[in-house]
PDB file of C-alpha atoms in Angstrom:
ATOM      1  CA  MET A   1       7.918  -5.953  18.051  1.00 83.00           C
ATOM      2  CA  SER A   2      10.755  -8.330  17.906  1.00 88.00           C
ATOM      3  CA  GLU A   3       8.250 -11.249  17.582  1.00 93.00           C
ATOM      4  CA  ILE A   4       7.448  -9.825  14.152  1.00 96.00           C
ATOM      5  CA  MET A   5      10.802  -9.802  12.513  1.00 96.00           C
ATOM      6  CA  THR A   6      11.944 -12.940  14.278  1.00 96.00           C
ATOM      7  CA  PHE A   7       9.091 -14.954  12.728  1.00 98.00           C
ATOM      8  CA  LEU A   8       9.184 -13.382   9.359  1.00 98.00           C
ATOM      9  CA  SER A   9      13.111 -13.897   9.152  1.00 97.00           C
ATOM     10  CA  GLY A  10      12.605 -17.688  10.002  1.00 98.00           C
ATOM     11  CA  LEU A  11       9.799 -17.909   7.433  1.00 98.00           C
ATOM     12  CA  LYS A  12      11.860 -16.205   4.675  1.00 96.00           C
ATOM     13  CA  VAL A  13      14.805 -18.891   5.015  1.00 97.00           C
ATOM     14  CA  ASN A  14      12.216 -21.813   5.754  1.00 97.00           C
ATOM     15  CA  ASN A  15       9.351 -21.229   3.362  1.00 97.00           C
ATOM     16  CA  THR A  16       7.602 -24.404   3.565  1.00 96.00           C
ATOM     17  CA  LEU A  17       4.270 -25.889   4.812  1.00 96.00           C
ATOM     18  CA  ASP A  18       6.095 -28.039   7.221  1.00 97.00           C
ATOM     19  CA  TRP A  19       7.874 -25.136   8.808  1.00 97.00           C
ATOM     20  CA  MET A  20       4.862 -23.155   9.194  1.00 97.00           C
ATOM     21  CA  HIS A  21       2.978 -26.051  10.773  1.00 97.00           C
ATOM     22  CA  ASP A  22       5.653 -26.398  13.267  1.00 97.00           C
ATOM     23  CA  HIS A  23       5.824 -22.782  14.159  1.00 97.00           C
ATOM     24  CA  ARG A  24       1.924 -21.879  14.289  1.00 97.00           C
ATOM     25  CA  ALA A  25       2.358 -20.588  17.890  1.00 97.00           C
ATOM     26  CA  GLU A  26       5.055 -18.154  16.760  1.00 97.00           C
ATOM     27  CA  TYR A  27       2.903 -17.089  13.881  1.00 98.00           C
ATOM     28  CA  ARG A  28       0.011 -16.362  16.045  1.00 97.00           C
ATOM     29  CA  ALA A  29       2.092 -14.256  18.446  1.00 97.00           C
ATOM     30  CA  ALA A  30       3.719 -12.326  15.526  1.00 97.00           C
ATOM     31  CA  ARG A  31       0.463 -11.630  13.834  1.00 98.00           C
ATOM     32  CA  GLY A  32      -1.059 -10.576  17.133  1.00 97.00           C
ATOM     33  CA  SER A  33       1.756  -8.055  17.487  1.00 97.00           C
ATOM     34  CA  PHE A  34       1.360  -6.772  13.996  1.00 98.00           C
ATOM     35  CA  VAL A  35      -2.542  -6.335  14.508  1.00 98.00           C
ATOM     36  CA  ALA A  36      -1.783  -4.330  17.546  1.00 97.00           C
ATOM     37  CA  LEU A  37       0.830  -2.335  15.852  1.00 98.00           C
ATOM     38  CA  VAL A  38      -1.800  -1.408  12.903  1.00 98.00           C
ATOM     39  CA  GLN A  39      -4.355  -0.545  15.759  1.00 98.00           C
ATOM     40  CA  ASP A  40      -1.857   1.924  17.302  1.00 98.00           C
ATOM     41  CA  ILE A  41      -1.199   3.571  13.887  1.00 98.00           C
ATOM     42  CA  ILE A  42      -4.903   3.756  13.208  1.00 98.00           C
ATOM     43  CA  GLY A  43      -5.320   5.470  16.673  1.00 97.00           C
ATOM     44  CA  GLU A  44      -2.740   8.158  15.556  1.00 98.00           C
ATOM     45  CA  LEU A  45      -4.244   8.732  12.079  1.00 98.00           C
ATOM     46  CA  ALA A  46      -7.816   8.896  13.451  1.00 97.00           C
ATOM     47  CA  ARG A  47      -6.894  12.140  15.296  1.00 96.00           C
ATOM     48  CA  GLU A  48      -7.506  13.834  11.927  1.00 96.00           C
ATOM     49  CA  GLU A  49      -9.489  11.112  10.223  1.00 96.00           C
ATOM     50  CA  PRO A  50     -12.072   9.711  12.745  1.00 97.00           C
ATOM     51  CA  GLU A  51     -13.612   7.391  10.261  1.00 96.00           C
ATOM     52  CA  LEU A  52     -10.493   5.246  10.559  1.00 97.00           C
ATOM     53  CA  GLY A  53     -11.083   4.871  14.196  1.00 95.00           C
ATOM     54  CA  LEU A  54     -14.048   2.506  13.391  1.00 95.00           C
ATOM     55  CA  LEU A  55     -11.860  -0.053  11.451  1.00 97.00           C
ATOM     56  CA  ASN A  56     -10.946  -3.595  12.713  1.00 97.00           C
ATOM     57  CA  PRO A  57      -7.253  -3.876  12.154  1.00 97.00           C
ATOM     58  CA  GLY A  58      -7.543  -7.681  11.640  1.00 96.00           C
ATOM     59  CA  ASP A  59      -9.746  -7.042   8.623  1.00 96.00           C
ATOM     60  CA  LEU A  60      -7.058  -4.978   6.872  1.00 97.00           C
ATOM     61  CA  ILE A  61      -4.320  -7.361   7.001  1.00 97.00           C
ATOM     62  CA  SER A  62      -3.404  -9.653   4.036  1.00 96.00           C
ATOM     63  CA  ARG A  63      -2.935 -13.474   4.326  1.00 95.00           C
ATOM     64  CA  LEU A  64       0.618 -14.754   4.105  1.00 97.00           C
ATOM     65  CA  ASN A  65      -0.396 -17.399   1.567  1.00 94.00           C
ATOM     66  CA  ARG A  66       0.714 -17.060  -2.063  1.00 90.00           C
ATOM     67  CA  ASP A  67      -1.206 -17.859  -5.016  1.00 84.00           C
ATOM     68  CA  THR A  68       1.502 -20.002  -6.894  1.00 78.00           C
ATOM     69  CA  ARG A  69      -0.657 -21.241  -9.855  1.00 77.00           C
ATOM     70  CA  PHE A  70       0.875 -18.996 -12.542  1.00 73.00           C
ATOM     71  CA  SER A  71       4.248 -18.384 -10.815  1.00 78.00           C
ATOM     72  CA  LYS A  72       7.646 -20.205 -11.202  1.00 80.00           C
ATOM     73  CA  ASP A  73       8.327 -19.441  -7.502  1.00 82.00           C
ATOM     74  CA  LYS A  74       6.260 -22.183  -5.719  1.00 86.00           C
ATOM     75  CA  SER A  75       7.036 -20.858  -2.172  1.00 92.00           C
ATOM     76  CA  PRO A  76       3.826 -21.269  -0.240  1.00 95.00           C
ATOM     77  CA  TYR A  77       4.093 -18.115   1.752  1.00 96.00           C
ATOM     78  CA  ASN A  78       4.943 -14.320   1.335  1.00 96.00           C
ATOM     79  CA  PRO A  79       7.189 -13.633   4.248  1.00 97.00           C
ATOM     80  CA  ALA A  80       5.529 -10.166   4.973  1.00 98.00           C
ATOM     81  CA  PHE A  81       2.888  -8.844   7.135  1.00 98.00           C
ATOM     82  CA  ARG A  82       0.791  -6.321   5.069  1.00 98.00           C
ATOM     83  CA  ALA A  83      -2.073  -3.990   5.902  1.00 98.00           C
ATOM     84  CA  HIS A  84      -4.124  -1.442   3.992  1.00 98.00           C
ATOM     85  CA  ILE A  85      -5.512   1.249   6.158  1.00 98.00           C
ATOM     86  CA  SER A  86      -8.688   2.373   4.401  1.00 97.00           C
ATOM     87  CA  THR A  87     -12.387   2.613   5.014  1.00 95.00           C
ATOM     88  CA  GLY A  88     -12.632   0.215   1.902  1.00 93.00           C
ATOM     89  CA  GLY A  89     -10.640  -2.394   3.788  1.00 93.00           C
ATOM     90  CA  LYS A  90      -8.228  -4.327   1.376  1.00 91.00           C
ATOM     91  CA  ALA A  91     -10.023  -2.855  -1.616  1.00 91.00           C
ATOM     92  CA  PRO A  92      -8.083  -0.312  -3.623  1.00 91.00           C
ATOM     93  CA  ILE A  93     -10.844   2.323  -3.310  1.00 93.00           C
ATOM     94  CA  PRO A  94     -10.709   4.517  -1.360  1.00 95.00           C
ATOM     95  CA  VAL A  95      -7.013   4.702  -1.630  1.00 97.00           C
ATOM     96  CA  GLY A  96      -5.371   4.254   1.758  1.00 96.00           C
ATOM     97  CA  TYR A  97      -2.141   3.766   3.463  1.00 98.00           C
ATOM     98  CA  TYR A  98      -0.168   0.589   2.963  1.00 98.00           C
ATOM     99  CA  LEU A  99       2.146  -0.972   5.569  1.00 98.00           C
ATOM    100  CA  ASN A 100       4.529  -3.771   4.319  1.00 98.00           C
ATOM    101  CA  VAL A 101       6.814  -5.294   6.832  1.00 98.00           C
ATOM    102  CA  THR A 102       9.345  -7.791   5.660  1.00 97.00           C
ATOM    103  CA  PRO A 103      12.947  -8.523   6.489  1.00 97.00           C
ATOM    104  CA  GLY A 104      15.169  -6.287   4.377  1.00 96.00           C
ATOM    105  CA  GLY A 105      12.262  -4.717   2.260  1.00 97.00           C
ATOM    106  CA  SER A 106       9.815  -3.118   4.561  1.00 98.00           C
ATOM    107  CA  PHE A 107       8.056   0.272   3.467  1.00 98.00           C
ATOM    108  CA  PHE A 108       5.200   2.674   3.855  1.00 98.00           C
ATOM    109  CA  GLY A 109       2.960   2.781   0.861  1.00 98.00           C
ATOM    110  CA  GLY A 110       0.153   4.864  -0.637  1.00 98.00           C
ATOM    111  CA  GLY A 111      -1.364   6.059  -3.496  1.00 97.00           C
ATOM    112  CA  LEU A 112      -3.245   3.911  -6.171  1.00 97.00           C
ATOM    113  CA  PHE A 113      -1.701   0.672  -7.631  1.00 96.00           C
ATOM    114  CA  VAL A 114      -4.216  -0.292 -10.286  1.00 94.00           C
ATOM    115  CA  PRO A 115      -4.375  -4.481 -10.137  1.00 87.00           C
ATOM    116  CA  PRO A 116      -4.180  -6.297 -13.471  1.00 85.00           C
ATOM    117  CA  GLY A 117      -7.457  -6.376 -15.325  1.00 85.00           C
ATOM    118  CA  LEU A 118      -8.718  -3.057 -14.050  1.00 91.00           C
ATOM    119  CA  THR A 119      -7.619  -0.765 -16.934  1.00 92.00           C
ATOM    120  CA  ALA A 120     -11.048   0.880 -16.610  1.00 95.00           C
ATOM    121  CA  MET A 121      -9.846   2.289 -13.374  1.00 96.00           C
ATOM    122  CA  THR A 122      -6.742   3.736 -14.946  1.00 97.00           C
ATOM    123  CA  GLY A 123      -8.956   5.261 -17.615  1.00 96.00           C
ATOM    124  CA  HIS A 124     -11.183   6.800 -15.001  1.00 97.00           C
ATOM    125  CA  VAL A 125      -8.190   8.486 -13.191  1.00 98.00           C
ATOM    126  CA  ARG A 126      -6.741   9.719 -16.492  1.00 98.00           C
ATOM    127  CA  GLU A 127     -10.036  11.412 -17.369  1.00 97.00           C
ATOM    128  CA  TYR A 128      -9.769  13.272 -14.012  1.00 98.00           C
ATOM    129  CA  ILE A 129      -6.146  14.217 -14.767  1.00 98.00           C
ATOM    130  CA  ALA A 130      -6.978  15.498 -18.163  1.00 97.00           C
ATOM    131  CA  GLY A 131      -9.101  18.216 -16.455  1.00 97.00           C
ATOM    132  CA  HIS A 132      -7.042  18.538 -13.279  1.00 98.00           C
ATOM    133  CA  GLY A 133      -3.450  17.922 -14.280  1.00 98.00           C
ATOM    134  CA  GLY A 134      -1.975  21.132 -12.875  1.00 98.00           C
ATOM    135  CA  GLU A 135      -3.385  20.241  -9.465  1.00 98.00           C
ATOM    136  CA  LEU A 136      -1.749  16.898  -9.490  1.00 98.00           C
ATOM    137  CA  GLU A 137       1.565  18.350 -10.757  1.00 98.00           C
ATOM    138  CA  GLU A 138       1.509  20.970  -7.828  1.00 98.00           C
ATOM    139  CA  ILE A 139       0.940  18.007  -5.314  1.00 98.00           C
ATOM    140  CA  VAL A 140       3.955  15.775  -6.483  1.00 98.00           C
ATOM    141  CA  THR A 141       6.330  18.662  -6.987  1.00 97.00           C
ATOM    142  CA  ASP A 142       5.610  20.430  -3.679  1.00 97.00           C
ATOM    143  CA  PRO A 143       8.967  20.583  -2.005  1.00 97.00           C
ATOM    144  CA  ALA A 144       7.586  18.871   1.289  1.00 95.00           C
ATOM    145  CA  PHE A 145       6.005  16.075  -0.724  1.00 97.00           C
ATOM    146  CA  ALA A 146       8.898  15.581  -3.060  1.00 97.00           C
ATOM    147  CA  ALA A 147      11.382  15.391  -0.155  1.00 96.00           C
ATOM    148  CA  GLU A 148       9.510  12.255   1.006  1.00 96.00           C
ATOM    149  CA  PHE A 149       8.168  10.591  -2.132  1.00 97.00           C
ATOM    150  CA  SER A 150       8.494  10.147  -5.745  1.00 96.00           C
ATOM    151  CA  LEU A 151       5.385   9.111  -7.677  1.00 98.00           C
ATOM    152  CA  LEU A 152       5.707   5.506  -8.973  1.00 98.00           C
ATOM    153  CA  GLY A 153       3.789   3.638 -11.702  1.00 97.00           C
ATOM    154  CA  GLU A 154       4.390   1.873 -15.000  1.00 96.00           C
ATOM    155  CA  LYS A 155       4.005   4.313 -17.978  1.00 97.00           C
ATOM    156  CA  LEU A 156       2.922   4.136 -21.612  1.00 96.00           C
ATOM    157  CA  ARG A 157       5.450   5.131 -24.118  1.00 96.00           C
ATOM    158  CA  LYS A 158       3.232   7.716 -25.481  1.00 96.00           C
ATOM    159  CA  ILE A 159       0.213   9.849 -24.334  1.00 97.00           C
ATOM    160  CA  PRO A 160      -2.699   7.671 -24.758  1.00 95.00           C
ATOM    161  CA  CYS A 161      -4.998   8.184 -27.792  1.00 94.00           C
ATOM    162  CA  GLY A 162      -7.852  10.734 -27.156  1.00 94.00           C
ATOM    163  CA  TYR A 163      -5.772  13.204 -25.237  1.00 97.00           C
ATOM    164  CA  PRO A 164      -3.648  16.074 -26.635  1.00 95.00           C
ATOM    165  CA  GLN A 165      -0.114  15.012 -27.381  1.00 94.00           C
ATOM    166  CA  ASP A 166       1.175  18.307 -26.006  1.00 96.00           C
ATOM    167  CA  PHE A 167      -0.793  17.875 -22.757  1.00 97.00           C
ATOM    168  CA  PRO A 168       1.153  19.832 -20.252  1.00 97.00           C
ATOM    169  CA  GLN A 169       1.195  17.087 -17.517  1.00 98.00           C
ATOM    170  CA  GLY A 170       1.762  14.385 -20.239  1.00 97.00           C
ATOM    171  CA  GLU A 171       4.137  12.253 -18.022  1.00 98.00           C
ATOM    172  CA  LEU A 172       1.405  11.985 -15.268  1.00 98.00           C
ATOM    173  CA  LEU A 173      -1.212  11.029 -18.016  1.00 97.00           C
ATOM    174  CA  LYS A 174       0.946   8.264 -19.352  1.00 98.00           C
ATOM    175  CA  MET A 175       0.977   6.469 -15.939  1.00 98.00           C
ATOM    176  CA  LYS A 176      -0.988   3.365 -15.363  1.00 97.00           C
ATOM    177  CA  SER A 177      -0.771   3.646 -11.570  1.00 98.00           C
ATOM    178  CA  TRP A 178       0.022   6.427  -9.250  1.00 98.00           C
ATOM    179  CA  TYR A 179       1.563   5.071  -5.960  1.00 98.00           C
ATOM    180  CA  LEU A 180       4.110   5.840  -3.480  1.00 98.00           C
ATOM    181  CA  GLU A 181       6.632   3.607  -1.465  1.00 98.00           C
ATOM    182  CA  ARG A 182       8.799   5.004   1.338  1.00 98.00           C
ATOM    183  CA  PRO A 183      11.285   2.327   2.574  1.00 98.00           C
ATOM    184  CA  PHE A 184      12.338   1.901   6.181  1.00 97.00           C
ATOM    185  CA  PRO A 185      15.013  -0.174   7.801  1.00 97.00           C
ATOM    186  CA  ASP A 186      14.378  -3.398  10.104  1.00 96.00           C
ATOM    187  CA  GLU A 187      15.830  -1.357  12.935  1.00 95.00           C
ATOM    188  CA  ALA A 188      12.958   1.064  12.796  1.00 96.00           C
ATOM    189  CA  LEU A 189      10.626  -1.658  14.286  1.00 95.00           C
ATOM    190  CA  GLU A 190      12.894  -1.991  17.419  1.00 93.00           C
ATOM    191  CA  ASN A 191      11.008   0.791  19.303  1.00 95.00           C
ATOM    192  CA  ARG A 192       7.105   0.654  19.052  1.00 95.00           C
ATOM    193  CA  GLU A 193       6.315   4.164  20.084  1.00 97.00           C
ATOM    194  CA  ARG A 194       8.858   5.726  17.838  1.00 97.00           C
ATOM    195  CA  PHE A 195       7.720   3.586  15.020  1.00 98.00           C
ATOM    196  CA  VAL A 196       3.992   4.490  15.380  1.00 98.00           C
ATOM    197  CA  THR A 197       5.104   8.195  15.282  1.00 98.00           C
ATOM    198  CA  LEU A 198       7.159   7.509  12.221  1.00 98.00           C
ATOM    199  CA  ALA A 199       4.348   5.709  10.447  1.00 98.00           C
ATOM    200  CA  ALA A 200       1.896   8.376  11.171  1.00 98.00           C
ATOM    201  CA  GLU A 201       4.290  11.196   9.942  1.00 98.00           C
ATOM    202  CA  LYS A 202       4.806   9.401   6.491  1.00 98.00           C
ATOM    203  CA  PHE A 203       1.190   8.591   6.188  1.00 98.00           C
ATOM    204  CA  ARG A 204       0.034  12.059   6.852  1.00 98.00           C
ATOM    205  CA  ALA A 205       2.446  13.341   4.233  1.00 98.00           C
ATOM    206  CA  MET A 206       0.592  11.294   1.590  1.00 98.00           C
ATOM    207  CA  ARG A 207      -2.799  12.968   2.328  1.00 97.00           C
ATOM    208  CA  PRO A 208      -2.757  15.451  -0.506  1.00 98.00           C
ATOM    209  CA  LEU A 209      -2.226  12.824  -3.179  1.00 98.00           C
ATOM    210  CA  HIS A 210      -4.795  10.593  -1.552  1.00 98.00           C
ATOM    211  CA  ALA A 211      -7.421  13.469  -1.471  1.00 97.00           C
ATOM    212  CA  TYR A 212      -6.785  14.044  -5.094  1.00 98.00           C
ATOM    213  CA  LEU A 213      -6.985  10.430  -6.168  1.00 98.00           C
ATOM    214  CA  ASN A 214     -10.152   9.789  -4.266  1.00 97.00           C
ATOM    215  CA  ARG A 215     -11.663  12.790  -5.947  1.00 98.00           C
ATOM    216  CA  ALA A 216     -10.570  11.184  -9.350  1.00 98.00           C
ATOM    217  CA  LEU A 217     -12.173   7.871  -8.427  1.00 97.00           C
ATOM    218  CA  GLN A 218     -15.553   9.346  -7.493  1.00 95.00           C
ATOM    219  CA  GLY A 219     -18.240   7.387  -9.375  1.00 92.00           C
ATOM    220  CA  PHE A 220     -16.075   4.431 -10.272  1.00 94.00           C
ATOM    221  CA  ARG A 221     -17.314   0.950  -9.142  1.00 91.00           C
ATOM    222  CA  LEU A 222     -15.255  -2.045  -8.752  1.00 87.00           C
ATOM    223  CA  PRO A 223     -16.671  -4.926 -10.775  1.00 84.00           C
ATOM    224  CA  GLU A 224     -18.646  -7.483  -8.699  1.00 74.00           C
ATOM    225  CA  ARG A 225     -16.887 -10.589  -7.954  1.00 65.00           C
ATOM    226  CA  GLY A 226     -18.301 -13.600  -9.697  1.00 50.00           C
ATOM    227  CA  GLY A 227     -19.632 -16.804  -7.830  1.00 42.00           C
TER     228      GLY A 227
END
């Protein structure tokens, strides 16, 4: 487990192509440890969600390389190991569990973060909320859920056109995404067994929201990639 943070800490302060080239062996060792960690978490979650047990953890992990074409920050790498544990792999549908490990900024994530350019996905979820808003409100205000998470997501200033302006769950309808983040300290990674137990506990607590969002997303198809 120490390989993961040691490598990422080094990359964070030496974010260059040359440094990465000189530390390829450390990268491979750290990534291998992260893959094994994700596999262990999948094993725990698959006790109740057996379909997850068929996943290859290596397919769920994002690359470190950053797209710097439209960014002022030209650092070539994101010093984080990230995995989206879902039967859809890295795709946002079906929603799944997100593990982000980075020095000083690690978190367990879940729910639906709508990528730029997919406003149709937001609209599809809003249509479901319009008919099932009370159910979502019950999920996010349940004491056990609320003790762990706050629902995050950018909001419109007003309830979108086409919906009653006095809609009871208007704040939920105004959201553009519906996602969760639960931070954890670097020290949580010091003991592998305890961390796997912690991750599984937090991810299991997200399941009511995930079940709701996956019902809301039924029938939605991601656009085909061109080329």
